PDB file of C-alpha atoms in Angstrom:
ATOM      1  CA  UNK A  13       4.522  -5.233   8.406  1.00  0.00           C
ATOM      2  CA  UNK A  14       5.663  -6.044   5.437  1.00  0.00           C
ATOM      3  CA  UNK A  15       6.784  -9.529   6.492  1.00  0.00           C
ATOM      4  CA  UNK A  16       5.129 -11.278   8.892  1.00  0.00           C
ATOM      5  CA  UNK A  17       7.376 -14.184  10.066  1.00  0.00           C
ATOM      6  CA  UNK A  18       4.077 -15.331  12.385  1.00  0.00           C
ATOM      7  CA  UNK A  19       1.606 -14.854   9.224  1.00  0.00           C
ATOM      8  CA  UNK A  20       3.749 -17.221   7.118  1.00  0.00           C
ATOM      9  CA  UNK A  21       4.456 -19.570   9.954  1.00  0.00           C
ATOM     10  CA  UNK A  22       0.448 -19.515  10.673  1.00  0.00           C
ATOM     11  CA  UNK A  23      -0.828 -20.071   7.039  1.00  0.00           C
ATOM     12  CA  UNK A  24       2.162 -22.998   6.542  1.00  0.00           C
ATOM     13  CA  UNK A  25       1.809 -24.974   9.401  1.00  0.00           C
ATOM     14  CA  UNK A  26      -2.100 -25.025   9.765  1.00  0.00           C
ATOM     15  CA  UNK A  27      -1.699 -25.591   5.525  1.00  0.00           C
ATOM     16  CA  UNK A  28       0.653 -28.774   6.851  1.00  0.00           C
ATOM     17  CA  UNK A  29      -1.358 -29.739   9.741  1.00  0.00           C
ATOM     18  CA  UNK A  30      -4.625 -30.032   7.291  1.00  0.00           C
ATOM     19  CA  UNK A  31      -2.624 -31.916   4.907  1.00  0.00           C
ATOM     20  CA  UNK A  32      -3.291 -29.180   2.184  1.00  0.00           C
ATOM     21  CA  UNK A  33       0.528 -29.127   1.747  1.00  0.00           C
ATOM     22  CA  UNK A  34       3.635 -31.338   2.302  1.00  0.00           C
ATOM     23  CA  UNK A  35       6.078 -31.150   5.568  1.00  0.00           C
ATOM     24  CA  UNK A  36       9.214 -30.297   2.879  1.00  0.00           C
ATOM     25  CA  UNK A  37       6.956 -27.872   0.917  1.00  0.00           C
ATOM     26  CA  UNK A  38       6.185 -25.797   4.273  1.00  0.00           C
ATOM     27  CA  UNK A  39       9.316 -25.806   6.299  1.00  0.00           C
ATOM     28  CA  UNK A  40      11.015 -24.441   2.541  1.00  0.00           C
ATOM     29  CA  UNK A  41       8.101 -21.432   2.300  1.00  0.00           C
ATOM     30  CA  UNK A  42       9.583 -20.706   5.998  1.00  0.00           C
ATOM     31  CA  UNK A  43      13.048 -20.770   6.156  1.00  0.00           C
ATOM     32  CA  UNK A  44      14.174 -19.715   2.712  1.00  0.00           C
ATOM     33  CA  UNK A  45      16.769 -17.891   3.382  1.00  0.00           C
ATOM     34  CA  UNK A  46      16.973 -17.084   6.906  1.00  0.00           C
ATOM     35  CA  UNK A  47      18.135 -18.927   9.545  1.00  0.00           C
ATOM     36  CA  UNK A  48      15.546 -19.606  12.350  1.00  0.00           C
ATOM     37  CA  UNK A  49      15.896 -21.341  15.574  1.00  0.00           C
ATOM     38  CA  UNK A  50      13.772 -21.994  18.467  1.00  0.00           C
ATOM     39  CA  UNK A  51      13.817 -21.979  22.460  1.00  0.00           C
ATOM     40  CA  UNK A  52      11.514 -23.242  24.554  1.00  0.00           C
ATOM     41  CA  UNK A  53       9.896 -25.954  22.620  1.00  0.00           C
ATOM     42  CA  UNK A  54       8.128 -29.026  25.397  1.00  0.00           C
ATOM     43  CA  UNK A  55      10.794 -31.763  25.261  1.00  0.00           C
ATOM     44  CA  UNK A  56      13.781 -29.662  24.395  1.00  0.00           C
ATOM     45  CA  UNK A  57      16.483 -28.272  26.746  1.00  0.00           C
ATOM     46  CA  UNK A  58      18.397 -26.164  24.508  1.00  0.00           C
ATOM     47  CA  UNK A  59      17.568 -24.321  20.695  1.00  0.00           C
ATOM     48  CA  UNK A  60      16.194 -26.732  17.933  1.00  0.00           C
ATOM     49  CA  UNK A  61      15.741 -25.803  14.383  1.00  0.00           C
ATOM     50  CA  UNK A  62      12.507 -24.511  12.373  1.00  0.00           C
ATOM     51  CA  UNK A  63      11.326 -28.202  11.525  1.00  0.00           C
ATOM     52  CA  UNK A  64      11.041 -29.457  14.931  1.00  0.00           C
ATOM     53  CA  UNK A  65       8.502 -26.837  16.139  1.00  0.00           C
ATOM     54  CA  UNK A  66       6.688 -28.111  12.574  1.00  0.00           C
ATOM     55  CA  UNK A  67       6.939 -31.997  13.960  1.00  0.00           C
ATOM     56  CA  UNK A  68       5.753 -30.990  17.412  1.00  0.00           C
ATOM     57  CA  UNK A  69       2.907 -28.956  16.439  1.00  0.00           C
ATOM     58  CA  UNK A  70       1.257 -32.181  15.027  1.00  0.00           C
ATOM     59  CA  UNK A  71       2.717 -34.386  18.136  1.00  0.00           C
ATOM     60  CA  UNK A  72       0.809 -31.925  19.977  1.00  0.00           C
ATOM     61  CA  UNK A  73      -2.731 -32.302  18.522  1.00  0.00           C
ATOM     62  CA  UNK A  74      -2.645 -28.977  16.685  1.00  0.00           C
ATOM     63  CA  UNK A  75      -5.057 -28.887  14.064  1.00  0.00           C
ATOM     64  CA  UNK A  76      -4.735 -24.952  13.428  1.00  0.00           C
ATOM     65  CA  UNK A  77      -2.838 -21.914  14.256  1.00  0.00           C
ATOM     66  CA  UNK A  78      -3.219 -18.215  14.005  1.00  0.00           C
ATOM     67  CA  UNK A  79      -1.858 -14.986  13.115  1.00  0.00           C
ATOM     68  CA  UNK A  80      -2.601 -12.116  16.393  1.00  0.00           C
ATOM     69  CA  UNK A  81      -1.672  -9.064  15.730  1.00  0.00           C
ATOM     70  CA  UNK A  82      -1.836  -7.305  18.922  1.00  0.00           C
ATOM     71  CA  UNK A  83      -1.496  -3.443  19.966  1.00  0.00           C
ATOM     72  CA  UNK A  84      -1.741  -2.066  23.519  1.00  0.00           C
ATOM     73  CA  UNK A  85      -5.319  -1.851  24.762  1.00  0.00           C
ATOM     74  CA  UNK A  86      -6.383  -4.883  22.174  1.00  0.00           C
ATOM     75  CA  UNK A  87      -4.606  -7.959  22.769  1.00  0.00           C
ATOM     76  CA  UNK A  88      -7.621  -9.875  21.748  1.00  0.00           C
ATOM     77  CA  UNK A  89      -6.625 -13.232  20.538  1.00  0.00           C
ATOM     78  CA  UNK A  90      -4.242 -13.775  23.059  1.00  0.00           C
ATOM     79  CA  UNK A  91      -4.601 -16.465  25.994  1.00  0.00           C
ATOM     80  CA  UNK A  92      -4.759 -14.355  29.498  1.00  0.00           C
ATOM     81  CA  UNK A  93      -0.774 -15.261  30.434  1.00  0.00           C
ATOM     82  CA  UNK A  94       0.824 -12.161  31.531  1.00  0.00           C
ATOM     83  CA  UNK A  95       3.986 -13.426  30.343  1.00  0.00           C
ATOM     84  CA  UNK A  96       2.955 -14.152  26.879  1.00  0.00           C
ATOM     85  CA  UNK A  97       1.437 -10.922  27.073  1.00  0.00           C
ATOM     86  CA  UNK A  98       4.507  -9.069  27.574  1.00  0.00           C
ATOM     87  CA  UNK A  99       6.345 -10.732  25.082  1.00  0.00           C
ATOM     88  CA  UNK A 100       4.106 -10.442  22.524  1.00  0.00           C
ATOM     89  CA  UNK A 101       3.588  -7.274  22.806  1.00  0.00           C
ATOM     90  CA  UNK A 102       7.173  -6.103  22.658  1.00  0.00           C
ATOM     91  CA  UNK A 103       7.486  -8.107  19.163  1.00  0.00           C
ATOM     92  CA  UNK A 104       4.118  -6.953  17.881  1.00  0.00           C
ATOM     93  CA  UNK A 105       3.248 -10.702  16.331  1.00  0.00           C
ATOM     94  CA  UNK A 106       2.366 -14.049  17.822  1.00  0.00           C
ATOM     95  CA  UNK A 107       1.637 -17.275  16.427  1.00  0.00           C
ATOM     96  CA  UNK A 108      -1.000 -18.960  18.773  1.00  0.00           C
ATOM     97  CA  UNK A 109      -2.226 -22.380  18.685  1.00  0.00           C
ATOM     98  CA  UNK A 110      -4.564 -24.302  21.481  1.00  0.00           C
ATOM     99  CA  UNK A 111      -1.582 -26.149  22.828  1.00  0.00           C
ATOM    100  CA  UNK A 112       1.313 -23.128  22.385  1.00  0.00           C
ATOM    101  CA  UNK A 113       2.235 -20.115  21.111  1.00  0.00           C
ATOM    102  CA  UNK A 114       5.406 -19.095  19.158  1.00  0.00           C
ATOM    103  CA  UNK A 115       6.787 -15.243  19.349  1.00  0.00           C
ATOM    104  CA  UNK A 116       9.335 -14.313  16.621  1.00  0.00           C
ATOM    105  CA  UNK A 117      12.370 -11.965  17.219  1.00  0.00           C
ATOM    106  CA  UNK A 118      14.377 -10.661  14.488  1.00  0.00           C
ATOM    107  CA  UNK A 119      17.953 -11.030  15.395  1.00  0.00           C
ATOM    108  CA  UNK A 120      19.247  -9.767  12.022  1.00  0.00           C
ATOM    109  CA  UNK A 121      17.944  -8.957   8.486  1.00  0.00           C
ATOM    110  CA  UNK A 122      18.823 -13.033   8.165  1.00  0.00           C
ATOM    111  CA  UNK A 123      18.382 -14.487  11.683  1.00  0.00           C
ATOM    112  CA  UNK A 124      14.994 -14.818  13.332  1.00  0.00           C
ATOM    113  CA  UNK A 125      14.651 -16.460  16.989  1.00  0.00           C
ATOM    114  CA  UNK A 126      11.269 -17.987  18.352  1.00  0.00           C
ATOM    115  CA  UNK A 127      10.367 -18.390  21.707  1.00  0.00           C
ATOM    116  CA  UNK A 128       7.873 -21.383  22.383  1.00  0.00           C
ATOM    117  CA  UNK A 129       5.422 -20.788  25.322  1.00  0.00           C
ATOM    118  CA  UNK A 130       3.658 -24.021  26.608  1.00  0.00           C
ATOM    119  CA  UNK A 131      -0.367 -22.800  26.806  1.00  0.00           C
ATOM    120  CA  UNK A 132      -0.875 -25.568  29.236  1.00  0.00           C
ATOM    121  CA  UNK A 133      -3.422 -24.640  32.267  1.00  0.00           C
ATOM    122  CA  UNK A 134      -3.806 -21.090  30.324  1.00  0.00           C
ATOM    123  CA  UNK A 135      -7.324 -19.528  30.824  1.00  0.00           C
ATOM    124  CA  UNK A 136      -9.361 -20.763  28.195  1.00  0.00           C
ATOM    125  CA  UNK A 137      -9.637 -17.909  25.390  1.00  0.00           C
ATOM    126  CA  UNK A 138     -11.864 -17.680  22.349  1.00  0.00           C
ATOM    127  CA  UNK A 139     -10.450 -16.563  18.798  1.00  0.00           C
ATOM    128  CA  UNK A 140     -10.840 -13.054  17.930  1.00  0.00           C
ATOM    129  CA  UNK A 141     -13.523 -12.268  16.146  1.00  0.00           C
ATOM    130  CA  UNK A 142     -11.860 -12.199  12.577  1.00  0.00           C
ATOM    131  CA  UNK A 143     -13.985 -10.094   9.369  1.00  0.00           C
ATOM    132  CA  UNK A 144     -14.894 -11.447   6.354  1.00  0.00           C
ATOM    133  CA  UNK A 145     -12.450 -10.787   3.503  1.00  0.00           C
ATOM    134  CA  UNK A 146     -14.892  -8.656   2.085  1.00  0.00           C
ATOM    135  CA  UNK A 147     -15.226  -6.531   4.952  1.00  0.00           C
ATOM    136  CA  UNK A 148     -11.829  -6.032   5.769  1.00  0.00           C
ATOM    137  CA  UNK A 149     -11.354  -4.956   2.155  1.00  0.00           C
ATOM    138  CA  UNK A 150     -14.099  -2.522   2.121  1.00  0.00           C
ATOM    139  CA  UNK A 151     -12.847  -1.218   5.590  1.00  0.00           C
ATOM    140  CA  UNK A 152      -9.393  -0.395   4.409  1.00  0.00           C
ATOM    141  CA  UNK A 153     -11.457   1.261   1.228  1.00  0.00           C
ATOM    142  CA  UNK A 154     -12.657   3.511   3.701  1.00  0.00           C
ATOM    143  CA  UNK A 155      -9.475   3.942   5.578  1.00  0.00           C
ATOM    144  CA  UNK A 156      -7.253   4.795   2.229  1.00  0.00           C
ATOM    145  CA  UNK A 157     -10.157   7.400   1.525  1.00  0.00           C
ATOM    146  CA  UNK A 158     -10.035   9.145   4.824  1.00  0.00           C
ATOM    147  CA  UNK A 159      -6.298   9.082   5.199  1.00  0.00           C
ATOM    148  CA  UNK A 160      -5.707  10.248   1.812  1.00  0.00           C
ATOM    149  CA  UNK A 161      -7.999  13.062   2.219  1.00  0.00           C
ATOM    150  CA  UNK A 162      -6.759  14.015   5.539  1.00  0.00           C
ATOM    151  CA  UNK A 163      -2.870  13.352   4.284  1.00  0.00           C
ATOM    152  CA  UNK A 164      -3.855  15.706   1.328  1.00  0.00           C
ATOM    153  CA  UNK A 165      -4.489  18.722   3.280  1.00  0.00           C
ATOM    154  CA  UNK A 166      -1.667  18.085   5.406  1.00  0.00           C
ATOM    155  CA  UNK A 167       0.333  18.456   2.212  1.00  0.00           C
ATOM    156  CA  UNK A 168       2.239  15.270   3.047  1.00  0.00           C
ATOM    157  CA  UNK A 169       3.805  15.172   0.187  1.00  0.00           C
ATOM    158  CA  UNK A 170       6.392  17.774   0.694  1.00  0.00           C
ATOM    159  CA  UNK A 171       7.226  15.639   3.519  1.00  0.00           C
ATOM    160  CA  UNK A 172       7.350  12.545   1.653  1.00  0.00           C
ATOM    161  CA  UNK A 173       6.736  12.756  -1.943  1.00  0.00           C
ATOM    162  CA  UNK A 174       6.648   8.525  -1.836  1.00  0.00           C
ATOM    163  CA  UNK A 175       3.252   8.342  -0.139  1.00  0.00           C
ATOM    164  CA  UNK A 176       1.226   9.631  -2.885  1.00  0.00           C
ATOM    165  CA  UNK A 177       2.515   7.581  -5.034  1.00  0.00           C
ATOM    166  CA  UNK A 178       2.503   4.772  -3.480  1.00  0.00           C
ATOM    167  CA  UNK A 179      -1.472   5.691  -2.554  1.00  0.00           C
ATOM    168  CA  UNK A 180      -2.594   6.346  -6.258  1.00  0.00           C
ATOM    169  CA  UNK A 181      -1.104   2.783  -7.000  1.00  0.00           C
ATOM    170  CA  UNK A 182      -3.078   0.895  -4.700  1.00  0.00           C
ATOM    171  CA  UNK A 183      -5.887   0.598  -8.508  1.00  0.00           C
ATOM    172  CA  UNK A 184      -3.531  -2.082  -8.820  1.00  0.00           C
ATOM    173  CA  UNK A 185      -3.748  -5.743  -7.960  1.00  0.00           C
ATOM    174  CA  UNK A 186      -0.806  -7.107  -6.580  1.00  0.00           C
ATOM    175  CA  UNK A 187      -1.174 -10.825  -4.645  1.00  0.00           C
ATOM    176  CA  UNK A 188       1.268 -11.312  -2.071  1.00  0.00           C
ATOM    177  CA  UNK A 189       3.858 -13.996  -2.672  1.00  0.00           C
ATOM    178  CA  UNK A 190       4.717 -16.921  -0.378  1.00  0.00           C
ATOM    179  CA  UNK A 191       1.604 -18.469   0.342  1.00  0.00           C
ATOM    180  CA  UNK A 192       0.347 -21.523  -0.061  1.00  0.00           C
ATOM    181  CA  UNK A 193      -0.888 -22.627  -3.828  1.00  0.00           C
ATOM    182  CA  UNK A 194      -4.465 -22.999  -2.976  1.00  0.00           C
ATOM    183  CA  UNK A 195      -5.281 -19.770  -0.355  1.00  0.00           C
ATOM    184  CA  UNK A 196      -7.717 -17.886  -1.494  1.00  0.00           C
ATOM    185  CA  UNK A 197      -6.756 -14.948  -3.873  1.00  0.00           C
ATOM    186  CA  UNK A 198      -9.033 -12.632  -2.493  1.00  0.00           C
ATOM    187  CA  UNK A 199      -6.681 -12.619   0.747  1.00  0.00           C
ATOM    188  CA  UNK A 200      -3.699 -12.990  -1.744  1.00  0.00           C
ATOM    189  CA  UNK A 201      -4.986  -9.193  -2.853  1.00  0.00           C
ATOM    190  CA  UNK A 202      -5.874  -8.163   0.246  1.00  0.00           C
ATOM    191  CA  UNK A 203      -2.832  -8.924   1.653  1.00  0.00           C
ATOM    192  CA  UNK A 204      -0.481  -7.309  -1.125  1.00  0.00           C
ATOM    193  CA  UNK A 205      -3.130  -3.964  -0.527  1.00  0.00           C
ATOM    194  CA  UNK A 206      -2.092  -4.207   3.220  1.00  0.00           C
ATOM    195  CA  UNK A 207       1.948  -4.980   2.485  1.00  0.00           C
ATOM    196  CA  UNK A 208       1.799  -2.201   0.225  1.00  0.00           C
ATOM    197  CA  UNK A 209       0.006  -0.015   3.026  1.00  0.00           C
ATOM    198  CA  UNK A 210       2.337  -0.613   5.664  1.00  0.00           C
ATOM    199  CA  UNK A 211       4.975   0.860   3.213  1.00  0.00           C
ATOM    200  CA  UNK A 212       2.172   4.668   3.189  1.00  0.00           C
ATOM    201  CA  UNK A 213       2.509   4.124   7.127  1.00  0.00           C
ATOM    202  CA  UNK A 214       6.111   3.836   7.542  1.00  0.00           C
ATOM    203  CA  UNK A 215       6.613   6.746   5.177  1.00  0.00           C
ATOM    204  CA  UNK A 216       4.054   8.741   5.917  1.00  0.00           C
ATOM    205  CA  UNK A 217       4.853   8.688   9.857  1.00  0.00           C
ATOM    206  CA  UNK A 218       8.888   8.936   9.140  1.00  0.00           C
ATOM    207  CA  UNK A 219       9.569  13.278   9.269  1.00  0.00           C
ATOM    208  CA  UNK A 220      11.899  13.906   6.551  1.00  0.00           C
ATOM    209  CA  UNK A 221      14.920  15.380   7.731  1.00  0.00           C
ATOM    210  CA  UNK A 222      15.066  19.713   6.668  1.00  0.00           C
ATOM    211  CA  UNK A 223      10.989  18.716   6.538  1.00  0.00           C
ATOM    212  CA  UNK A 224       8.807  21.908   8.616  1.00  0.00           C
ATOM    213  CA  UNK A 225       6.403  19.613  10.524  1.00  0.00           C
ATOM    214  CA  UNK A 226       4.967  20.969  13.998  1.00  0.00           C
ATOM    215  CA  UNK A 227       3.720  19.468  16.504  1.00  0.00           C
ATOM    216  CA  UNK A 228       0.076  20.596  15.045  1.00  0.00           C
ATOM    217  CA  UNK A 229       0.675  18.694  11.896  1.00  0.00           C
ATOM    218  CA  UNK A 230       2.077  15.765  13.409  1.00  0.00           C
ATOM    219  CA  UNK A 231      -0.394  15.162  15.514  1.00  0.00           C
ATOM    220  CA  UNK A 232      -3.147  15.580  13.071  1.00  0.00           C
ATOM    221  CA  UNK A 233      -1.327  13.192  10.817  1.00  0.00           C
ATOM    222  CA  UNK A 234      -1.328  10.893  13.303  1.00  0.00           C
ATOM    223  CA  UNK A 235      -4.879  10.862  14.281  1.00  0.00           C
ATOM    224  CA  UNK A 236      -5.844  10.607  10.482  1.00  0.00           C
ATOM    225  CA  UNK A 237      -3.666   7.350  10.641  1.00  0.00           C
ATOM    226  CA  UNK A 238      -4.566   5.110  13.377  1.00  0.00           C
ATOM    227  CA  UNK A 239      -7.845   3.750  11.480  1.00  0.00           C
ATOM    228  CA  UNK A 240      -5.547   2.978   8.264  1.00  0.00           C
ATOM    229  CA  UNK A 241      -3.070   1.173  10.605  1.00  0.00           C
ATOM    230  CA  UNK A 242      -6.054  -0.900  12.689  1.00  0.00           C
ATOM    231  CA  UNK A 243      -7.528  -1.548   9.127  1.00  0.00           C
ATOM    232  CA  UNK A 244      -4.277  -2.593   7.980  1.00  0.00           C
ATOM    233  CA  UNK A 245      -3.475  -4.828  10.746  1.00  0.00           C
ATOM    234  CA  UNK A 246      -7.057  -6.678  10.841  1.00  0.00           C
ATOM    235  CA  UNK A 247      -6.812  -7.059   7.313  1.00  0.00           C
ATOM    236  CA  UNK A 248      -3.397  -8.178   7.546  1.00  0.00           C
ATOM    237  CA  UNK A 249      -4.983 -10.920  10.466  1.00  0.00           C
ATOM    238  CA  UNK A 250      -8.181 -11.940   8.194  1.00  0.00           C
ATOM    239  CA  UNK A 251      -5.637 -12.325   5.072  1.00  0.00           C
ATOM    240  CA  UNK A 252      -3.128 -14.669   7.066  1.00  0.00           C
ATOM    241  CA  UNK A 253      -5.507 -16.742   8.707  1.00  0.00           C
ATOM    242  CA  UNK A 254      -8.102 -17.508   5.874  1.00  0.00           C
ATOM    243  CA  UNK A 255      -8.489 -21.350   5.532  1.00  0.00           C
ATOM    244  CA  UNK A 256     -10.865 -23.519   3.305  1.00  0.00           C
ATOM    245  CA  UNK A 257     -14.217 -24.321   4.410  1.00  0.00           C
ATOM    246  CA  UNK A 258     -14.625 -28.339   5.221  1.00  0.00           C
TER     247      UNK A 258
END
């Protein structure tokens, strides 16, 4: 979850659709040094640039897009289209509007392919209930504390010495980069912590070569990290989906 392409699309497309940023600024923030292409966009029959998708959103009447990070057993926020649900579960992320959904697939370090899925005829679905920024920040604190105690008992430092250092550094406030200028500072801070905790999860879940990790230890580790992974997912969604109150 270090770099969520669907999160960046959701936050910048919404900022543009609501007049909080320009089209050029939004497109520059989305593309960067990466090549993006879109397939399945309504009214097109071939691969088109990402900028076409931004323009199409306004033509479709979209006003807000949301990041959705589904996992098996929790697909809240996704319209109940079986083909869409299967595609998004494979990707792990999606941008969902009222008329269209966009699902990214990384084809390499510098290429992202987006699949557009029209939502015409899809059963209406209420957006997921998102926690407030303060509530998800508090949930992160609790999950970090519980996980750190369990991982210390399992002597995780012996498996991967980088994990304790990352956990200890969470007290430092780091704002996630690449967000619109008027994005809430707490949201940027929550997202920065969530991104660093994603690194903790990646390292903690990786069995270091030659480490003496038993099946029982790995099961206890995975159980300890499950609440942290959920808290990171919910915090990431809330931070990217924040919008100013009208």
